Amino acid sequence: MATEISVKKLRFYWGIYALVLIPLALVLLFNYYPIFNGFIHIFYQWDGDAVEEFTGLENLKNVLTDIQVWKSFLVVSIFVVSNLFKMIIPITAAVVLHHVINNRANYVYRVMFVIPMVIPSMVGLLLWKYFYEPNQGILNGILRSLGVISDTDTILWLSDKMLTIPSLVFAGFPYVGAFGVLIYLAGLQNIPEEVYEAARVDGASPLRIFFSIELPLIMTQVRINLILMIIQTIQGWQNVYLYVGDSGGPDGVATVPGLLIFREAFRHGLFGYGCAIGFLIFLITLLLTFINNKFVRTEK
Amino acid sequence: MKYKTKQKICEFWKHLFLWSVFFFTFMPLYLMLNISLKDNEQFARNPWFPEAPFHWENYVVGWQHIGDKIFNTTFVAFTTVVLSLGIAVLGAFFFARYKMPGSKFLFAVFMVLMMYPGVANMVPVFKLITSLGLYNSHWALILSGVAAGQAMAIYVLRNFIEDIPKDLFDAVEIDGGRVWHQIWHIVIPMSMPIIGTLAILKIIGSWNNFVGPLLYIRDANRQMLSVALLYMDGEYTKQWGELMAGYTIASLPLIVLFLFCMRLFVKGLTAGAVKG
């Protein structure tokens, strides 16, 4: 319970504010000041250095009429939707693991699900980049030895315009590297045994138990992961940068908003333009948060 | 009897499913270890299975490329974690224990940041780092990392500290213990499980941070692991064995850490991550 301190008593207790001073100073300097500074520079032509010229709504107008900005948001929505489907395997794995009766095996499996989490994500991404490598990569190697493509053929997984986005989506299969499996498992472990017993007495099939009991009862975890996934996907650009470089692939097909900011600001020196795209991302996130709060209530 | 057979078959399918998930999950890691001991000729002929002679010298080359980056990354990750949680505990204690005038507003100042997408701030934060003279310094990564985690850490820790029984604090207060004593003798020991979980998440996050080092660090010898690995992949006239040896070395520190505090990992990540 918190001790309430009124305004009258404040002069004896003002020292307590010191506790929150350092974290506050840090977020003011590293979060709020840049937000403010970025917002101001939407209205400037700015190269991050000497050139700083007020241009009014020029940047915003350019952003809103720039076809590649809208395309980048389309690409990122493709990633969000595909990541939605990627949640199926971790959920299934958690449910199956929860039903493994042997305690020893259960513990070993849980430990095995932690290992992919502690592998640096960069290593995981680069290993998949090697799988996609056209000449010596594993994927084309398999296809060659199966006779799907001839020995001299290569499939350009990452640099064929049609394949770039599907390849980026598929990388990382079976997607259990994040915290997903263990979080769902924690939710499943909270389901009381009585619920299962009641269901069994009523003769519910395992499938029925999954859809009528388990899935609804781990919905909190599913929602947490869903929200985290959406936030991360909208912000993410390192996998695209890693696989196809800052051009965003052939004709820039896989350019996502984050990559676009990076390219415009740090490659073309258009800092103000980058700030404007950032502001657009912020507005869209705000909209999504609003929708989430309005329609997807998480009861605590 | 019949029921038992049925159950056994059912168990079999569960194990089969999990093992097939593990198969695909660990396949890349197996190939990494496997290829790390081959030279290019062996790799081209037979990438799938281990085969003598094993080229351990690949690891020497891999170490030359990223050995010093491991020290950089370790320094940055651990400094970030210690500072970040040390500061967040103070903030969380403030919000959990006192209702000061303005507390609500201050709390909102932190919570709003949880909704702000960091990527939108990429350009102005870079500008800030350069104007503070932190460009190309590890402190750019540490300070931005510490600031980035505050909202989440304070939120989680506050919930946890609020659940500590008030009697404990009263006891310390009666014994004449000031705020520092309360934090040191009650808050930190009592919230160790959640601090452990947050620390693990923060270390993993810091270890994987890619955008920060890419933007703020220029010199190759000051670079972090993640960017160094990318450079290694890019510049190299591909010696696959050496490349994979580099990846393996880069993966080892966290795996070793994991082995040492496995219990904390498995428990913390299952329970703590959700309950908060």
XYZ file of C-alpha atoms in Angstrom:
576
model
C 0.000 0.000 0.000
C 1.164 3.418 -0.844
C 1.690 6.082 1.776
C -0.289 9.152 0.872
C 1.503 12.451 1.241
C -0.593 15.584 0.977
C 0.514 18.897 -0.436
C 0.642 20.339 3.110
C 3.139 17.775 4.345
C 5.131 18.049 1.163
C 7.841 20.327 2.574
C 8.994 17.541 4.901
C 8.959 14.921 2.213
C 10.021 16.612 -1.011
C 13.280 14.655 -0.913
C 11.365 11.562 -1.946
C 11.085 12.953 -5.451
C 14.812 12.317 -5.770
C 14.013 8.637 -6.258
C 12.316 9.225 -9.558
C 14.675 11.955 -10.709
C 17.226 9.856 -12.605
C 14.752 7.731 -14.593
C 12.752 10.842 -15.330
C 15.785 12.776 -16.529
C 16.765 9.881 -18.761
C 13.426 9.522 -20.502
C 13.086 13.283 -20.853
C 16.478 13.464 -22.539
C 16.364 10.283 -24.624
C 12.655 10.002 -25.397
C 10.761 13.249 -25.008
C 13.374 15.668 -26.279
C 13.900 13.668 -29.508
C 10.148 13.330 -30.008
C 9.853 17.094 -29.707
C 12.904 17.759 -31.841
C 11.727 15.304 -34.488
C 8.313 16.868 -34.610
C 9.808 20.346 -35.125
C 11.995 19.120 -37.949
C 9.082 17.734 -39.905
C 8.758 21.309 -41.060
C 12.404 21.721 -42.009
C 14.643 20.672 -44.780
C 17.412 19.233 -42.643
C 20.481 17.164 -43.308
C 21.216 16.595 -39.644
C 24.005 19.113 -39.784
C 24.478 22.494 -41.469
C 21.419 22.661 -43.705
C 18.370 23.575 -41.677
C 15.765 25.500 -43.577
C 12.119 25.998 -42.750
C 9.983 24.568 -45.534
C 6.596 24.357 -43.885
C 4.432 21.458 -44.913
C 6.734 20.436 -47.769
C 7.989 17.227 -46.072
C 4.532 16.117 -45.012
C 3.189 16.733 -48.496
C 6.042 14.732 -50.000
C 5.534 11.861 -47.584
C 1.811 11.645 -48.199
C 2.219 11.713 -51.982
C 5.240 9.411 -52.035
C 4.156 6.077 -53.466
C 7.046 4.208 -51.814
C 5.884 5.311 -48.354
C 2.475 3.747 -48.875
C 4.017 0.697 -50.462
C 6.225 0.261 -47.402
C 3.165 0.252 -45.174
C 1.572 -2.330 -47.443
C 4.674 -4.519 -47.137
C 4.674 -4.205 -43.375
C 1.009 -5.216 -43.255
C 1.874 -8.322 -45.250
C 4.481 -9.103 -42.591
C 1.989 -8.504 -39.781
C -0.592 -10.835 -41.338
C 1.962 -13.553 -42.013
C 3.306 -13.239 -38.463
C -0.240 -13.830 -37.299
C -0.155 -17.251 -38.960
C 3.290 -17.883 -37.537
C 1.719 -17.884 -34.077
C -0.036 -21.180 -34.810
C 2.998 -23.429 -34.439
C 4.111 -22.038 -31.049
C 0.568 -22.282 -29.678
C 0.218 -25.871 -30.907
C 3.626 -26.764 -29.536
C 2.764 -25.320 -26.128
C -0.518 -27.219 -25.952
C 1.095 -30.484 -26.998
C 3.944 -29.958 -24.549
C 1.434 -29.265 -21.800
C -0.134 -32.673 -22.422
C 3.109 -34.617 -22.297
C 2.544 -36.735 -19.215
C 6.110 -37.789 -18.492
C 7.504 -35.122 -16.127
C 11.104 -35.688 -17.056
C 10.437 -35.384 -20.777
C 8.331 -32.329 -20.078
C 11.211 -30.553 -18.322
C 13.721 -31.502 -21.002
C 11.416 -30.149 -23.716
C 10.932 -26.896 -21.845
C 14.684 -26.450 -21.603
C 14.985 -27.203 -25.301
C 12.550 -24.426 -26.087
C 14.741 -21.955 -24.196
C 17.855 -22.661 -26.255
C 16.633 -21.055 -29.501
C 15.842 -17.933 -27.466
C 19.412 -17.451 -26.313
C 20.936 -17.837 -29.772
C 21.672 -14.272 -30.920
C 18.954 -13.276 -33.369
C 21.649 -12.088 -35.750
C 23.074 -15.613 -35.949
C 19.618 -17.039 -36.673
C 18.987 -14.494 -39.407
C 22.400 -14.992 -40.991
C 22.008 -18.774 -40.976
C 18.803 -18.405 -42.931
C 20.514 -15.992 -45.256
C 22.985 -18.764 -45.941
C 20.135 -21.234 -46.581
C 18.851 -18.880 -49.263
C 22.271 -18.365 -50.836
C 21.752 -19.150 -54.542
C 24.888 -21.137 -55.382
C 25.961 -22.914 -52.218
C 22.917 -22.448 -50.019
C 21.180 -25.404 -48.456
C 17.761 -24.761 -49.980
C 18.878 -24.882 -53.604
C 21.111 -27.808 -52.648
C 18.103 -29.797 -51.444
C 16.081 -28.909 -54.517
C 18.973 -29.990 -56.757
C 19.465 -33.324 -55.052
C 15.716 -33.972 -55.185
C 15.791 -33.215 -58.891
C 13.282 -30.356 -58.655
C 15.741 -28.064 -60.388
C 18.649 -29.113 -62.570
C 22.215 -28.977 -61.269
C 22.997 -25.784 -63.110
C 19.817 -23.974 -62.139
C 19.653 -21.534 -59.273
C 16.655 -20.012 -57.606
C 17.396 -16.467 -56.474
C 15.412 -16.622 -53.259
C 16.200 -13.115 -52.110
C 16.900 -11.258 -55.331
C 14.049 -12.506 -57.491
C 11.364 -9.866 -57.342
C 8.578 -12.397 -56.932
C 10.345 -14.390 -54.236
C 11.833 -11.708 -51.995
C 8.841 -11.145 -49.732
C 7.815 -14.834 -49.508
C 11.411 -15.729 -48.626
C 11.552 -13.052 -45.931
C 8.278 -14.341 -44.534
C 9.326 -17.968 -44.527
C 12.735 -17.397 -42.893
C 12.982 -18.630 -39.325
C 10.626 -21.617 -39.657
C 9.199 -23.002 -37.300
C 9.178 -19.668 -35.425
C 9.567 -20.956 -31.880
C 12.590 -18.765 -31.197
C 10.690 -16.003 -29.409
C 9.142 -16.217 -25.968
C 5.891 -17.540 -27.388
C 5.936 -21.214 -26.430
C 6.913 -20.632 -22.803
C 4.404 -17.827 -22.291
C 1.549 -19.964 -23.603
C 2.757 -22.817 -21.462
C 2.601 -20.597 -18.378
C -1.006 -19.794 -19.238
C -1.874 -23.446 -19.715
C -0.335 -24.383 -16.385
C -2.715 -21.983 -14.667
C -5.758 -23.941 -15.845
C -7.089 -25.883 -12.826
C -7.163 -29.664 -13.108
C -10.873 -29.697 -12.179
C -11.776 -28.023 -15.451
C -10.131 -30.840 -17.367
C -11.797 -33.466 -15.207
C -15.215 -31.935 -15.758
C -14.617 -31.899 -19.491
C -13.514 -35.527 -19.478
C -16.527 -36.597 -17.496
C -18.670 -34.923 -20.119
C -16.776 -36.927 -22.735
C -15.163 -33.988 -24.517
C -12.686 -34.892 -27.237
C -9.133 -33.474 -27.078
C -9.954 -31.159 -29.966
C -13.045 -29.937 -28.169
C -11.031 -29.385 -25.003
C -8.548 -27.324 -26.977
C -11.120 -25.038 -28.573
C -13.553 -24.763 -25.673
C -11.185 -24.673 -22.699
C -7.545 -24.180 -23.488
C -7.688 -21.577 -26.210
C -10.151 -19.305 -24.370
C -8.177 -19.616 -21.143
C -4.839 -18.680 -22.701
C -6.392 -15.810 -24.634
C -4.652 -13.333 -22.299
C -1.279 -14.709 -23.341
C -2.296 -14.833 -26.987
C -3.311 -11.186 -26.828
C -0.083 -10.126 -25.117
C 1.945 -11.890 -27.768
C -0.272 -10.516 -30.506
C 0.231 -6.937 -29.360
C 3.972 -7.424 -28.875
C 4.200 -9.026 -32.304
C 2.370 -6.179 -34.033
C 4.479 -3.508 -32.320
C 7.689 -5.336 -33.157
C 6.727 -6.023 -36.750
C 5.743 -2.436 -37.474
C 9.043 -1.232 -36.070
C 11.196 -3.995 -37.488
C 13.484 -3.517 -40.438
C 16.678 -5.271 -39.479
C 15.765 -8.555 -41.160
C 15.020 -6.772 -44.439
C 18.228 -4.755 -44.183
C 20.166 -7.924 -43.462
C 18.757 -10.009 -46.281
C 18.501 -7.526 -49.114
C 20.468 -4.458 -47.967
C 19.279 -0.871 -47.677
C 17.849 -0.871 -51.207
C 15.057 -3.120 -49.937
C 15.590 -5.790 -52.585
C 14.966 -5.690 -56.346
C 13.071 -2.453 -57.099
C 12.795 -2.018 -53.346
C 9.900 -4.498 -53.151
C 10.555 -5.372 -49.525
C 11.067 -1.831 -48.215
C 9.414 -1.409 -44.830
C 8.857 1.989 -43.132
C 11.819 1.622 -40.754
C 14.150 0.831 -43.631
C 12.754 3.775 -45.551
C 13.586 6.158 -42.693
C 17.076 4.727 -42.511
C 17.587 5.058 -46.254
C 16.181 8.534 -46.623
C 17.895 9.976 -43.548
C 21.245 8.221 -43.404
C 21.870 7.443 -47.055
C 20.255 10.435 -48.771
C 20.709 12.929 -45.930
C 17.011 13.813 -45.782
C 16.652 13.998 -42.001
C 13.491 16.095 -42.064
C 11.865 13.661 -44.460
C 12.837 10.783 -42.162
C 11.237 12.585 -39.222
C 8.047 13.000 -41.234
C 7.865 9.262 -42.013
C 8.522 8.574 -38.334
C 5.617 10.828 -37.426
C 3.382 8.884 -39.805
C 4.422 5.608 -38.146
C 3.600 7.160 -34.791
C 0.124 8.185 -35.972
C -0.587 4.716 -37.306
C 0.586 3.095 -34.060
C -1.638 5.491 -32.149
C -4.588 4.436 -34.283
C -3.823 0.766 -33.699
C -3.520 1.312 -29.940
C -6.854 3.060 -29.989
C -8.485 0.213 -31.914
C -6.908 -2.278 -29.557
C -8.167 -0.509 -26.452
C -11.596 -0.090 -27.912
C -12.223 -3.541 -29.325
C -9.754 -5.994 -27.864
C -10.196 -5.596 -24.141
C -7.734 -7.535 -22.028
C -9.350 -8.320 -18.732
C -6.829 -8.418 -15.924
C -5.399 -52.674 -21.046
C -6.820 -51.337 -24.255
C -7.084 -47.844 -22.810
C -3.397 -48.006 -21.988
C -2.393 -48.858 -25.548
C -4.502 -46.026 -26.837
C -2.872 -43.632 -24.423
C 0.572 -44.825 -25.468
C -0.181 -44.202 -29.123
C -1.466 -40.767 -28.221
C 1.751 -40.017 -26.281
C 3.765 -41.170 -29.263
C 2.140 -38.613 -31.564
C 2.798 -35.806 -29.092
C 6.472 -36.668 -28.871
C 6.692 -37.026 -32.631
C 5.183 -33.577 -33.144
C 7.529 -31.925 -30.651
C 10.556 -33.677 -32.076
C 9.680 -32.541 -35.576
C 9.443 -28.950 -34.291
C 12.828 -29.395 -32.601
C 14.237 -30.929 -35.760
C 13.531 -27.815 -37.797
C 14.521 -25.503 -34.954
C 17.890 -27.086 -34.338
C 18.717 -27.931 -37.949
C 20.311 -24.504 -38.573
C 22.378 -24.825 -35.405
C 23.483 -28.328 -36.313
C 24.556 -27.159 -39.760
C 26.383 -24.211 -38.206
C 28.416 -26.488 -35.916
C 28.945 -28.983 -38.679
C 30.125 -26.538 -41.329
C 32.291 -24.649 -38.845
C 34.741 -27.559 -38.952
C 34.990 -27.843 -42.729
C 37.061 -26.136 -45.358
C 35.414 -24.882 -48.532
C 36.187 -28.004 -50.522
C 34.593 -30.287 -47.896
C 31.677 -27.889 -47.611
C 30.936 -27.988 -51.332
C 31.177 -31.769 -51.469
C 29.315 -32.656 -48.297
C 27.659 -29.879 -46.258
C 25.392 -32.242 -44.335
C 27.529 -34.564 -42.252
C 30.691 -34.218 -40.169
C 33.782 -35.631 -41.791
C 37.489 -35.782 -40.978
C 39.770 -33.888 -41.091
C 38.224 -31.337 -38.754
C 39.450 -27.817 -39.307
C 39.658 -26.431 -35.791
C 41.745 -23.555 -37.089
C 38.497 -22.049 -38.430
C 37.752 -21.101 -34.848
C 41.048 -19.224 -34.557
C 40.124 -17.125 -37.577
C 36.573 -16.671 -36.312
C 37.923 -15.499 -32.956
C 40.235 -13.003 -34.662
C 37.201 -11.487 -36.333
C 34.822 -11.214 -33.424
C 36.726 -12.004 -30.238
C 37.171 -8.396 -29.155
C 33.548 -7.649 -30.128
C 32.422 -10.189 -27.577
C 34.117 -8.140 -24.873
C 32.550 -4.930 -26.214
C 29.111 -6.489 -26.294
C 29.466 -8.047 -22.850
C 30.553 -4.725 -21.357
C 27.670 -2.838 -22.962
C 25.062 -5.492 -22.137
C 26.003 -5.851 -18.468
C 26.445 -2.135 -17.832
C 23.081 -1.498 -19.458
C 21.355 -4.139 -17.353
C 22.832 -3.028 -14.037
C 22.179 0.673 -14.605
C 18.764 0.126 -16.123
C 17.422 -2.044 -13.308
C 19.200 -0.093 -10.564
C 17.494 3.098 -11.673
C 14.159 1.454 -12.419
C 13.982 -0.037 -8.905
C 14.208 3.468 -7.430
C 11.500 4.755 -9.740
C 9.249 1.771 -9.135
C 9.717 2.088 -5.356
C 8.687 5.725 -5.585
C 5.456 4.883 -7.422
C 4.661 1.807 -5.349
C 5.220 3.257 -1.887
C 4.253 6.922 -2.079
C 1.318 8.854 -3.363
C 2.928 12.221 -3.835
C 1.325 15.214 -5.461
C 1.948 14.664 -9.157
C 2.625 10.935 -8.838
C -0.105 10.047 -11.284
C 1.130 12.520 -13.840
C 4.721 11.337 -13.511
C 3.617 7.732 -13.909
C 1.734 8.639 -17.067
C 4.893 10.305 -18.385
C 6.551 6.891 -18.296
C 3.596 4.799 -19.407
C 2.883 6.827 -22.536
C 6.322 5.816 -23.804
C 5.292 2.174 -23.924
C 3.078 3.076 -26.847
C 5.610 5.215 -28.655
C 7.298 3.320 -31.488
C 11.049 3.732 -31.069
C 11.669 3.498 -34.798
C 9.826 6.802 -35.305
C 12.517 8.394 -33.135
C 15.464 6.959 -35.044
C 16.575 10.213 -36.683
C 16.242 12.653 -33.739
C 17.848 10.221 -31.280
C 20.790 9.867 -33.632
C 21.028 13.649 -33.758
C 20.916 13.795 -29.950
C 23.690 11.221 -29.645
C 25.929 13.203 -31.962
C 25.227 16.511 -30.215
C 26.034 14.953 -26.844
C 29.366 13.908 -28.309
C 28.537 10.254 -27.755
C 28.879 9.210 -31.384
C 31.175 6.213 -31.716
C 31.140 5.668 -27.952
C 29.778 2.666 -26.095
C 27.959 5.048 -23.773
C 25.655 5.961 -26.649
C 24.399 2.374 -26.605
C 24.339 2.094 -22.833
C 22.455 5.314 -22.149
C 19.927 4.859 -24.945
C 19.469 1.253 -23.840
C 18.906 2.256 -20.214
C 16.397 4.924 -21.210
C 14.555 2.596 -23.583
C 13.743 0.003 -20.941
C 12.594 2.326 -18.150
C 8.853 2.412 -18.833
C 8.465 -1.348 -19.014
C 10.762 -2.067 -16.055
C 9.102 0.515 -13.815
C 5.658 -0.794 -14.711
C 6.531 -4.415 -13.934
C 8.549 -3.649 -10.799
C 5.920 -1.315 -9.426
C 3.277 -4.056 -9.564
C 5.657 -6.389 -7.829
C 6.732 -3.979 -5.074
C 3.119 -3.049 -4.351
C 2.494 -6.666 -3.378
C 5.231 -6.665 -0.730
C 3.477 -6.579 2.687
C 3.484 -3.118 4.233
C 4.484 -4.524 7.651
C 7.949 -5.224 6.357
C 8.499 -1.595 5.449
C 7.006 -0.473 8.753
C 9.376 -2.738 10.632
C 12.380 -1.200 8.923
C 11.030 2.285 9.460
C 10.553 1.686 13.194
C 14.121 0.456 13.410
C 15.102 3.841 12.027
C 15.788 2.607 8.506
C 15.660 5.294 5.860
C 14.480 4.875 2.309
C 17.829 3.409 1.228
C 17.577 0.701 3.873
C 14.098 -0.189 2.766
C 15.214 -0.546 -0.829
C 18.405 -2.414 -0.025
C 17.061 -4.767 2.643
C 13.496 -5.368 1.501
C 12.716 -4.334 -2.055
C 15.746 -5.793 -3.772
C 15.814 -9.158 -1.946
C 12.037 -9.582 -2.172
C 11.798 -8.757 -5.864
C 14.823 -10.804 -6.910
C 12.769 -13.215 -9.057
C 11.287 -10.450 -11.154
C 14.568 -8.537 -11.280
C 16.194 -11.729 -12.541
C 13.626 -12.128 -15.284
C 13.901 -8.497 -16.355
C 17.687 -8.767 -16.339
C 17.587 -11.812 -18.601
C 15.234 -10.128 -21.048
C 17.375 -6.992 -21.029
C 20.610 -8.898 -21.617
C 19.100 -10.797 -24.530
C 17.691 -7.552 -25.925
C 20.970 -5.712 -25.564
C 22.920 -8.608 -27.038
C 20.638 -8.633 -30.074
C 20.542 -4.870 -30.549
C 21.485 -4.217 -34.131
C 20.145 -0.825 -35.126
C 21.886 1.024 -32.261
C 25.420 -0.106 -33.066
C 24.759 0.231 -36.796
C 23.913 3.913 -36.348
C 26.064 5.039 -33.414
C 29.319 3.112 -33.739
C 31.765 3.822 -36.526
C 35.092 2.190 -35.652
C 35.332 -1.509 -36.429
C 37.225 -2.265 -33.199
C 34.507 -0.697 -31.070
C 31.706 -2.457 -32.900
C 29.151 -4.784 -31.326
C 28.769 -8.444 -32.137
C 25.592 -8.163 -34.204
C 27.009 -5.649 -36.673
C 30.415 -7.338 -36.702
C 28.734 -10.600 -37.736
C 27.017 -8.849 -40.594
C 30.299 -7.319 -41.762
C 31.937 -10.709 -41.507
C 29.207 -12.131 -43.720
C 29.547 -9.290 -46.205
C 33.232 -8.492 -46.673
C 34.504 -11.966 -46.661
C 35.488 -13.936 -49.710
C 33.283 -16.657 -48.386
C 35.156 -19.153 -46.260
C 32.067 -20.866 -44.987
C 33.832 -22.782 -42.254
C 35.362 -19.661 -40.730
C 32.089 -17.785 -41.029
C 30.168 -20.521 -39.222
C 32.900 -20.769 -36.583
C 32.395 -17.042 -36.008
C 28.648 -17.554 -35.601
C 29.278 -20.361 -33.131
C 31.649 -18.257 -31.031
C 29.108 -15.435 -31.025
C 26.400 -17.778 -29.734
C 28.478 -19.255 -26.925
C 28.414 -16.532 -24.230
C 24.641 -16.499 -23.856
C 24.455 -20.288 -23.982
C 27.043 -20.517 -21.190
C 25.090 -17.949 -19.177
C 21.980 -20.008 -19.841
C 23.612 -23.190 -18.590
C 24.678 -21.482 -15.368
C 21.261 -20.128 -14.503
C 19.009 -22.553 -16.322
C 16.517 -22.711 -13.482
C 16.092 -18.959 -13.447
C 15.674 -18.918 -17.220
C 13.036 -21.614 -17.415
C 11.163 -20.417 -14.348
C 11.533 -16.699 -14.974
C 10.588 -16.810 -18.602
C 7.564 -18.977 -17.997
C 6.123 -17.383 -14.891
C 7.541 -13.874 -14.652
C 7.122 -12.856 -18.245
C 3.359 -12.895 -17.997
C 2.492 -12.192 -14.412
C 4.622 -9.069 -14.305
